[in-house]
JSON list of C-alpha atoms in Angstrom, two decimals:
[
{"chain": "D", "resi": 638, "resn": "SER", "atom": "CA", "xyz": [0.04, 0.03, 0.03]},
{"chain": "D", "resi": 639, "resn": "ASN", "atom": "CA", "xyz": [0.97, 3.55, -0.06]},
{"chain": "D", "resi": 640, "resn": "LYS", "atom": "CA", "xyz": [1.80, 3.45, 3.68]},
{"chain": "D", "resi": 641, "resn": "SER", "atom": "CA", "xyz": [3.95, 0.18, 3.31]},
{"chain": "D", "resi": 642, "resn": "LYS", "atom": "CA", "xyz": [7.72, 0.45, 4.14]},
{"chain": "D", "resi": 643, "resn": "ILE", "atom": "CA", "xyz": [9.40, -1.20, 1.15]},
{"chain": "D", "resi": 644, "resn": "ILE", "atom": "CA", "xyz": [12.98, -2.59, 1.43]},
{"chain": "D", "resi": 645, "resn": "ILE", "atom": "CA", "xyz": [14.50, -3.72, -1.67]},
{"chain": "D", "resi": 646, "resn": "TYR", "atom": "CA", "xyz": [17.67, -5.94, -1.88]},
{"chain": "D", "resi": 647, "resn": "GLY", "atom": "CA", "xyz": [19.73, -7.67, -4.40]},
{"chain": "D", "resi": 648, "resn": "ILE", "atom": "CA", "xyz": [23.20, -9.39, -4.31]},
{"chain": "D", "resi": 649, "resn": "ASP", "atom": "CA", "xyz": [24.62, -6.07, -3.25]},
{"chain": "D", "resi": 650, "resn": "THR", "atom": "CA", "xyz": [23.76, -2.34, -3.36]},
{"chain": "D", "resi": 651, "resn": "GLY", "atom": "CA", "xyz": [24.25, -2.40, -7.10]},
{"chain": "D", "resi": 652, "resn": "TYR", "atom": "CA", "xyz": [21.87, -1.24, -9.85]},
{"chain": "D", "resi": 653, "resn": "PRO", "atom": "CA", "xyz": [19.02, -3.85, -9.84]},
{"chain": "D", "resi": 654, "resn": "PRO", "atom": "CA", "xyz": [17.63, -2.78, -6.57]},
{"chain": "D", "resi": 655, "resn": "SER", "atom": "CA", "xyz": [18.27, 0.81, -7.43]},
{"chain": "D", "resi": 656, "resn": "ARG", "atom": "CA", "xyz": [16.13, 0.50, -10.57]},
{"chain": "D", "resi": 657, "resn": "ILE", "atom": "CA", "xyz": [13.24, -0.63, -8.47]},
{"chain": "D", "resi": 658, "resn": "PHE", "atom": "CA", "xyz": [13.81, 2.08, -6.00]},
{"chain": "D", "resi": 659, "resn": "TRP", "atom": "CA", "xyz": [13.83, 4.75, -8.85]},
{"chain": "D", "resi": 660, "resn": "ALA", "atom": "CA", "xyz": [10.64, 3.21, -10.43]},
{"chain": "D", "resi": 661, "resn": "LEU", "atom": "CA", "xyz": [8.74, 3.18, -7.07]},
{"chain": "D", "resi": 662, "resn": "GLU", "atom": "CA", "xyz": [9.56, 6.84, -6.61]},
{"chain": "D", "resi": 663, "resn": "ILE", "atom": "CA", "xyz": [8.30, 7.66, -9.96]},
{"chain": "D", "resi": 664, "resn": "LEU", "atom": "CA", "xyz": [5.00, 5.87, -9.01]},
{"chain": "D", "resi": 665, "resn": "GLY", "atom": "CA", "xyz": [4.92, 8.12, -5.98]},
{"chain": "D", "resi": 666, "resn": "HIS", "atom": "CA", "xyz": [5.94, 5.76, -3.17]},
{"chain": "D", "resi": 667, "resn": "THR", "atom": "CA", "xyz": [7.54, 7.72, -0.38]},
{"chain": "D", "resi": 668, "resn": "ASP", "atom": "CA", "xyz": [9.02, 5.05, 1.97]},
{"chain": "D", "resi": 669, "resn": "VAL", "atom": "CA", "xyz": [11.38, 2.96, -0.20]},
{"chain": "D", "resi": 670, "resn": "HIS", "atom": "CA", "xyz": [14.73, 1.80, 0.97]},
{"chain": "D", "resi": 671, "resn": "ILE", "atom": "CA", "xyz": [17.59, -0.51, -0.20]},
{"chain": "D", "resi": 672, "resn": "LEU", "atom": "CA", "xyz": [19.34, -2.91, 2.12]},
{"chain": "D", "resi": 673, "resn": "ASN", "atom": "CA", "xyz": [22.84, -1.63, 2.35]},
{"chain": "D", "resi": 674, "resn": "GLY", "atom": "CA", "xyz": [25.27, -4.39, 1.14]},
{"chain": "D", "resi": 675, "resn": "GLY", "atom": "CA", "xyz": [22.29, -6.52, -0.03]},
{"chain": "D", "resi": 676, "resn": "TYR", "atom": "CA", "xyz": [21.97, -10.23, 0.49]},
{"chain": "D", "resi": 677, "resn": "THR", "atom": "CA", "xyz": [25.66, -10.82, 0.51]},
{"chain": "D", "resi": 678, "resn": "SER", "atom": "CA", "xyz": [26.26, -8.43, 3.49]},
{"chain": "D", "resi": 679, "resn": "TRP", "atom": "CA", "xyz": [23.16, -9.83, 5.32]},
{"chain": "D", "resi": 680, "resn": "LYS", "atom": "CA", "xyz": [24.41, -13.37, 5.07]},
{"chain": "D", "resi": 681, "resn": "ALA", "atom": "CA", "xyz": [28.04, -12.25, 6.04]},
{"chain": "D", "resi": 682, "resn": "ALA", "atom": "CA", "xyz": [26.57, -10.82, 9.17]},
{"chain": "D", "resi": 683, "resn": "ASN", "atom": "CA", "xyz": [25.00, -14.04, 9.98]},
{"chain": "D", "resi": 684, "resn": "TYR", "atom": "CA", "xyz": [21.31, -12.75, 9.78]},
{"chain": "D", "resi": 685, "resn": "ALA", "atom": "CA", "xyz": [18.62, -15.32, 9.13]},
{"chain": "D", "resi": 686, "resn": "VAL", "atom": "CA", "xyz": [17.89, -16.51, 5.78]},
{"chain": "D", "resi": 687, "resn": "THR", "atom": "CA", "xyz": [15.58, -19.06, 4.48]},
{"chain": "D", "resi": 688, "resn": "THR", "atom": "CA", "xyz": [14.85, -21.06, 1.35]},
{"chain": "D", "resi": 689, "resn": "ASP", "atom": "CA", "xyz": [11.24, -21.45, 2.06]},
{"chain": "D", "resi": 690, "resn": "THR", "atom": "CA", "xyz": [8.76, -20.37, -0.60]},
{"chain": "D", "resi": 691, "resn": "SER", "atom": "CA", "xyz": [7.24, -17.07, 0.48]},
{"chain": "D", "resi": 692, "resn": "ARG", "atom": "CA", "xyz": [3.46, -17.14, 0.88]},
{"chain": "D", "resi": 693, "resn": "PRO", "atom": "CA", "xyz": [1.32, -14.62, -1.02]},
{"chain": "D", "resi": 694, "resn": "VAL", "atom": "CA", "xyz": [-0.46, -11.83, 0.81]},
{"chain": "D", "resi": 695, "resn": "THR", "atom": "CA", "xyz": [-3.75, -12.95, 1.97]},
{"chain": "D", "resi": 696, "resn": "ASP", "atom": "CA", "xyz": [-5.26, -9.61, 2.58]},
{"chain": "D", "resi": 697, "resn": "PRO", "atom": "CA", "xyz": [-4.96, -7.59, -0.60]},
{"chain": "D", "resi": 698, "resn": "VAL", "atom": "CA", "xyz": [-4.10, -3.86, -0.23]},
{"chain": "D", "resi": 699, "resn": "THR", "atom": "CA", "xyz": [-4.33, -1.11, -2.70]},
{"chain": "D", "resi": 700, "resn": "PHE", "atom": "CA", "xyz": [-1.54, 1.12, -4.01]},
{"chain": "D", "resi": 701, "resn": "VAL", "atom": "CA", "xyz": [-2.64, 4.41, -5.63]},
{"chain": "D", "resi": 702, "resn": "VAL", "atom": "CA", "xyz": [-0.12, 5.73, -8.10]},
{"chain": "D", "resi": 703, "resn": "ASN", "atom": "CA", "xyz": [0.75, 9.32, -7.49]},
{"chain": "D", "resi": 704, "resn": "LEU", "atom": "CA", "xyz": [2.90, 9.98, -10.60]},
{"chain": "D", "resi": 705, "resn": "ASN", "atom": "CA", "xyz": [6.06, 11.88, -9.46]},
{"chain": "D", "resi": 706, "resn": "GLU", "atom": "CA", "xyz": [7.86, 12.90, -12.71]},
{"chain": "D", "resi": 707, "resn": "LYS", "atom": "CA", "xyz": [10.77, 14.66, -10.96]},
{"chain": "D", "resi": 708, "resn": "PRO", "atom": "CA", "xyz": [13.05, 11.35, -10.79]},
{"chain": "D", "resi": 709, "resn": "LEU", "atom": "CA", "xyz": [12.67, 10.96, -14.72]},
{"chain": "D", "resi": 710, "resn": "ALA", "atom": "CA", "xyz": [14.70, 13.16, -16.99]},
{"chain": "D", "resi": 711, "resn": "THR", "atom": "CA", "xyz": [13.46, 13.23, -20.52]},
{"chain": "D", "resi": 712, "resn": "LYS", "atom": "CA", "xyz": [15.65, 14.03, -23.70]},
{"chain": "D", "resi": 713, "resn": "ALA", "atom": "CA", "xyz": [14.11, 17.45, -23.76]},
{"chain": "D", "resi": 714, "resn": "TYR", "atom": "CA", "xyz": [15.16, 18.07, -20.18]},
{"chain": "D", "resi": 715, "resn": "VAL", "atom": "CA", "xyz": [18.67, 16.93, -20.70]},
{"chain": "D", "resi": 716, "resn": "ILE", "atom": "CA", "xyz": [18.83, 19.16, -24.06]},
{"chain": "D", "resi": 717, "resn": "ALA", "atom": "CA", "xyz": [17.56, 22.16, -21.94]},
{"chain": "D", "resi": 718, "resn": "ASN", "atom": "CA", "xyz": [20.20, 21.70, -19.13]},
{"chain": "D", "resi": 719, "resn": "TYR", "atom": "CA", "xyz": [23.32, 19.86, -20.17]},
{"chain": "D", "resi": 720, "resn": "ASN", "atom": "CA", "xyz": [25.12, 23.09, -20.85]},
{"chain": "D", "resi": 721, "resn": "ASN", "atom": "CA", "xyz": [23.72, 24.92, -17.74]},
{"chain": "D", "resi": 722, "resn": "PRO", "atom": "CA", "xyz": [26.41, 25.49, -15.10]},
{"chain": "D", "resi": 723, "resn": "ASN", "atom": "CA", "xyz": [23.99, 24.64, -12.41]},
{"chain": "D", "resi": 724, "resn": "PHE", "atom": "CA", "xyz": [23.57, 21.12, -13.62]},
{"chain": "D", "resi": 725, "resn": "VAL", "atom": "CA", "xyz": [25.86, 18.22, -14.10]},
{"chain": "D", "resi": 726, "resn": "VAL", "atom": "CA", "xyz": [25.41, 15.14, -16.32]},
{"chain": "D", "resi": 727, "resn": "VAL", "atom": "CA", "xyz": [26.82, 12.04, -14.66]},
{"chain": "D", "resi": 728, "resn": "ASP", "atom": "CA", "xyz": [27.51, 9.05, -17.06]},
{"chain": "D", "resi": 729, "resn": "SER", "atom": "CA", "xyz": [27.59, 5.65, -15.62]},
{"chain": "D", "resi": 730, "resn": "ARG", "atom": "CA", "xyz": [28.79, 3.77, -18.67]},
{"chain": "D", "resi": 731, "resn": "ASP", "atom": "CA", "xyz": [31.90, 2.01, -18.95]},
{"chain": "D", "resi": 732, "resn": "ALA", "atom": "CA", "xyz": [34.90, 4.43, -19.11]},
{"chain": "D", "resi": 733, "resn": "LYS", "atom": "CA", "xyz": [35.98, 3.05, -22.61]},
{"chain": "D", "resi": 734, "resn": "ASP", "atom": "CA", "xyz": [32.53, 4.00, -23.99]},
{"chain": "D", "resi": 735, "resn": "TRP", "atom": "CA", "xyz": [32.44, 7.34, -22.23]},
{"chain": "D", "resi": 736, "resn": "ILE", "atom": "CA", "xyz": [35.91, 8.27, -23.87]},
{"chain": "D", "resi": 737, "resn": "VAL", "atom": "CA", "xyz": [34.74, 7.44, -27.28]},
{"chain": "D", "resi": 738, "resn": "LYS", "atom": "CA", "xyz": [31.38, 9.31, -27.19]},
{"chain": "D", "resi": 739, "resn": "ARG", "atom": "CA", "xyz": [29.45, 11.12, -24.50]},
{"chain": "D", "resi": 740, "resn": "ILE", "atom": "CA", "xyz": [27.06, 13.91, -23.89]},
{"chain": "D", "resi": 741, "resn": "PRO", "atom": "CA", "xyz": [29.08, 17.23, -23.89]},
{"chain": "D", "resi": 742, "resn": "GLY", "atom": "CA", "xyz": [30.40, 17.99, -20.39]},
{"chain": "D", "resi": 743, "resn": "SER", "atom": "CA", "xyz": [29.29, 14.74, -18.85]},
{"chain": "D", "resi": 744, "resn": "ILE", "atom": "CA", "xyz": [31.30, 13.29, -15.96]},
{"chain": "D", "resi": 745, "resn": "ASN", "atom": "CA", "xyz": [32.07, 9.52, -15.79]},
{"chain": "D", "resi": 746, "resn": "ILE", "atom": "CA", "xyz": [31.61, 7.85, -12.53]},
{"chain": "D", "resi": 747, "resn": "LEU", "atom": "CA", "xyz": [31.23, 4.14, -12.54]},
{"chain": "D", "resi": 748, "resn": "THR", "atom": "CA", "xyz": [28.68, 2.21, -10.54]},
{"chain": "D", "resi": 749, "resn": "GLY", "atom": "CA", "xyz": [31.35, 0.45, -8.44]},
{"chain": "D", "resi": 750, "resn": "ASP", "atom": "CA", "xyz": [32.92, 3.81, -7.39]},
{"chain": "D", "resi": 751, "resn": "TYR", "atom": "CA", "xyz": [30.04, 4.39, -4.96]},
{"chain": "D", "resi": 752, "resn": "LEU", "atom": "CA", "xyz": [30.63, 1.17, -3.12]},
{"chain": "D", "resi": 753, "resn": "ASN", "atom": "CA", "xyz": [33.00, -0.32, -0.75]},
{"chain": "D", "resi": 754, "resn": "THR", "atom": "CA", "xyz": [34.69, -3.60, -1.77]},
{"chain": "D", "resi": 755, "resn": "ASP", "atom": "CA", "xyz": [32.02, -5.42, 0.40]},
{"chain": "D", "resi": 756, "resn": "GLY", "atom": "CA", "xyz": [29.26, -3.96, -1.65]},
{"chain": "D", "resi": 757, "resn": "THR", "atom": "CA", "xyz": [27.93, -1.61, 1.00]},
{"chain": "D", "resi": 758, "resn": "VAL", "atom": "CA", "xyz": [27.58, 1.99, 0.10]},
{"chain": "D", "resi": 759, "resn": "LYS", "atom": "CA", "xyz": [30.59, 4.17, 1.00]},
{"chain": "D", "resi": 760, "resn": "SER", "atom": "CA", "xyz": [30.31, 6.63, 3.88]},
{"chain": "D", "resi": 761, "resn": "PHE", "atom": "CA", "xyz": [28.75, 10.12, 3.34]},
{"chain": "D", "resi": 762, "resn": "ALA", "atom": "CA", "xyz": [32.30, 11.53, 3.76]},
{"chain": "D", "resi": 763, "resn": "ASP", "atom": "CA", "xyz": [33.78, 9.21, 1.07]},
{"chain": "D", "resi": 764, "resn": "LEU", "atom": "CA", "xyz": [31.04, 9.89, -1.29]},
{"chain": "D", "resi": 765, "resn": "ASN", "atom": "CA", "xyz": [31.31, 13.61, -0.78]},
{"chain": "D", "resi": 766, "resn": "THR", "atom": "CA", "xyz": [35.14, 13.41, -1.37]},
{"chain": "D", "resi": 767, "resn": "LEU", "atom": "CA", "xyz": [34.40, 11.49, -4.61]},
{"chain": "D", "resi": 768, "resn": "LEU", "atom": "CA", "xyz": [31.78, 13.94, -5.86]},
{"chain": "D", "resi": 769, "resn": "THR", "atom": "CA", "xyz": [33.63, 17.10, -4.95]},
{"chain": "D", "resi": 770, "resn": "SER", "atom": "CA", "xyz": [36.79, 15.79, -6.71]},
{"chain": "D", "resi": 771, "resn": "LYS", "atom": "CA", "xyz": [34.62, 15.67, -9.81]},
{"chain": "D", "resi": 772, "resn": "GLY", "atom": "CA", "xyz": [33.11, 19.09, -9.41]},
{"chain": "D", "resi": 773, "resn": "ILE", "atom": "CA", "xyz": [29.79, 17.67, -8.31]},
{"chain": "D", "resi": 774, "resn": "THR", "atom": "CA", "xyz": [28.47, 19.71, -5.38]},
{"chain": "D", "resi": 775, "resn": "ALA", "atom": "CA", "xyz": [25.09, 19.82, -3.59]},
{"chain": "D", "resi": 776, "resn": "GLU", "atom": "CA", "xyz": [23.93, 23.05, -5.12]},
{"chain": "D", "resi": 777, "resn": "LYS", "atom": "CA", "xyz": [24.05, 21.50, -8.55]},
{"chain": "D", "resi": 778, "resn": "THR", "atom": "CA", "xyz": [21.15, 19.52, -10.12]},
{"chain": "D", "resi": 779, "resn": "VAL", "atom": "CA", "xyz": [22.34, 16.15, -11.23]},
{"chain": "D", "resi": 780, "resn": "ILE", "atom": "CA", "xyz": [21.13, 14.20, -14.29]},
{"chain": "D", "resi": 781, "resn": "THR", "atom": "CA", "xyz": [22.26, 10.57, -14.23]},
{"chain": "D", "resi": 782, "resn": "HIS", "atom": "CA", "xyz": [22.36, 8.38, -17.55]},
{"chain": "D", "resi": 783, "resn": "CYS", "atom": "CA", "xyz": [24.05, 5.32, -18.79]},
{"chain": "D", "resi": 784, "resn": "TYR", "atom": "CA", "xyz": [23.11, 3.10, -21.75]},
{"chain": "D", "resi": 785, "resn": "VAL", "atom": "CA", "xyz": [19.43, 2.67, -20.94]},
{"chain": "D", "resi": 786, "resn": "GLY", "atom": "CA", "xyz": [18.88, 4.13, -17.63]},
{"chain": "D", "resi": 787, "resn": "TYR", "atom": "CA", "xyz": [19.60, 0.97, -15.64]},
{"chain": "D", "resi": 788, "resn": "ARG", "atom": "CA", "xyz": [23.17, 1.38, -14.17]},
{"chain": "D", "resi": 789, "resn": "SER", "atom": "CA", "xyz": [22.46, 5.15, -13.73]},
{"chain": "D", "resi": 790, "resn": "SER", "atom": "CA", "xyz": [19.39, 4.30, -11.59]},
{"chain": "D", "resi": 791, "resn": "GLN", "atom": "CA", "xyz": [22.12, 3.31, -8.91]},
{"chain": "D", "resi": 792, "resn": "ALA", "atom": "CA", "xyz": [23.74, 6.67, -9.31]},
{"chain": "D", "resi": 793, "resn": "TYR", "atom": "CA", "xyz": [20.29, 8.27, -8.96]},
{"chain": "D", "resi": 794, "resn": "PHE", "atom": "CA", "xyz": [19.91, 6.38, -5.74]},
{"chain": "D", "resi": 795, "resn": "MET", "atom": "CA", "xyz": [23.28, 7.56, -4.37]},
{"chain": "D", "resi": 796, "resn": "TYR", "atom": "CA", "xyz": [22.53, 11.18, -5.13]},
{"chain": "D", "resi": 797, "resn": "ARG", "atom": "CA", "xyz": [19.23, 10.85, -3.40]},
{"chain": "D", "resi": 798, "resn": "LEU", "atom": "CA", "xyz": [21.01, 9.38, -0.30]},
{"chain": "D", "resi": 799, "resn": "MET", "atom": "CA", "xyz": [23.40, 12.41, -0.41]},
{"chain": "D", "resi": 800, "resn": "GLY", "atom": "CA", "xyz": [20.37, 14.86, -0.55]},
{"chain": "D", "resi": 801, "resn": "TYR", "atom": "CA", "xyz": [20.97, 16.10, -4.12]},
{"chain": "D", "resi": 802, "resn": "THR", "atom": "CA", "xyz": [18.34, 17.24, -6.50]},
{"chain": "D", "resi": 803, "resn": "VAL", "atom": "CA", "xyz": [18.65, 14.33, -9.14]},
{"chain": "D", "resi": 804, "resn": "SER", "atom": "CA", "xyz": [16.80, 12.74, -11.95]},
{"chain": "D", "resi": 805, "resn": "ASN", "atom": "CA", "xyz": [17.62, 9.76, -14.22]},
{"chain": "D", "resi": 806, "resn": "TYR", "atom": "CA", "xyz": [17.70, 10.00, -18.01]},
{"chain": "D", "resi": 807, "resn": "ASP", "atom": "CA", "xyz": [16.12, 6.79, -18.79]},
{"chain": "D", "resi": 808, "resn": "GLY", "atom": "CA", "xyz": [16.58, 7.08, -22.54]},
{"chain": "D", "resi": 809, "resn": "SER", "atom": "CA", "xyz": [20.19, 7.49, -21.84]},
{"chain": "D", "resi": 810, "resn": "SER", "atom": "CA", "xyz": [22.95, 7.29, -24.48]},
{"chain": "D", "resi": 811, "resn": "THR", "atom": "CA", "xyz": [20.86, 4.99, -26.51]},
{"chain": "D", "resi": 812, "resn": "GLU", "atom": "CA", "xyz": [18.23, 7.62, -27.12]},
{"chain": "D", "resi": 813, "resn": "TRP", "atom": "CA", "xyz": [20.74, 10.52, -27.26]},
{"chain": "D", "resi": 814, "resn": "PHE", "atom": "CA", "xyz": [23.07, 9.11, -29.81]},
{"chain": "D", "resi": 815, "resn": "ALA", "atom": "CA", "xyz": [20.28, 7.82, -32.02]},
{"chain": "D", "resi": 816, "resn": "ASP", "atom": "CA", "xyz": [19.42, 11.48, -32.69]},
{"chain": "D", "resi": 817, "resn": "PRO", "atom": "CA", "xyz": [22.09, 12.82, -35.19]},
{"chain": "D", "resi": 818, "resn": "SER", "atom": "CA", "xyz": [21.01, 16.48, -34.42]},
{"chain": "D", "resi": 819, "resn": "LEU", "atom": "CA", "xyz": [22.32, 16.14, -30.86]},
{"chain": "D", "resi": 820, "resn": "PRO", "atom": "CA", "xyz": [25.89, 17.05, -29.84]},
{"chain": "D", "resi": 821, "resn": "PHE", "atom": "CA", "xyz": [28.43, 14.77, -28.51]},
{"chain": "D", "resi": 822, "resn": "GLU", "atom": "CA", "xyz": [32.08, 14.75, -27.50]},
{"chain": "D", "resi": 823, "resn": "PRO", "atom": "CA", "xyz": [34.72, 14.18, -28.60]},
{"chain": "D", "resi": 824, "resn": "LYS", "atom": "CA", "xyz": [34.18, 15.17, -32.28]}
]
């Protein structure tokens, strides 16, 4: 229901749970969380696990969609803001692809850069150091993207954790580079 606390987990704190987090925020859910470190950290901490099949909910509940478009960056939104000094475009694609072709001015931060070696999220201080070193500060609005908005949903989640204003460009490089009228670097 709209009042349910939702906790999402995957193997770690990577992009699969973040994609669900992002989608639920678009649908207007306001109490969504990701288990830090995911299943791997849960198990490593010797918390209980089971292989039992989960039972379906017997009392149905209703979730009313309250569409929140703020987490979704459209192509038009990126076009309007990629050159704006108050915005920063963060590209989560592999560095080799970013080097070859990218949205002008975008900054490349890989999904693993946000995580510790055990799959947990880096501390606020470590994330702040990483972002500041790339020129990304809290007063800037962040647009994340990757190939199809999947990896960049993890970046979206990280910026939300940090308190940034952020949206995820779901069309990402697939949509951007399919339009020959749009600029890219290097040329």
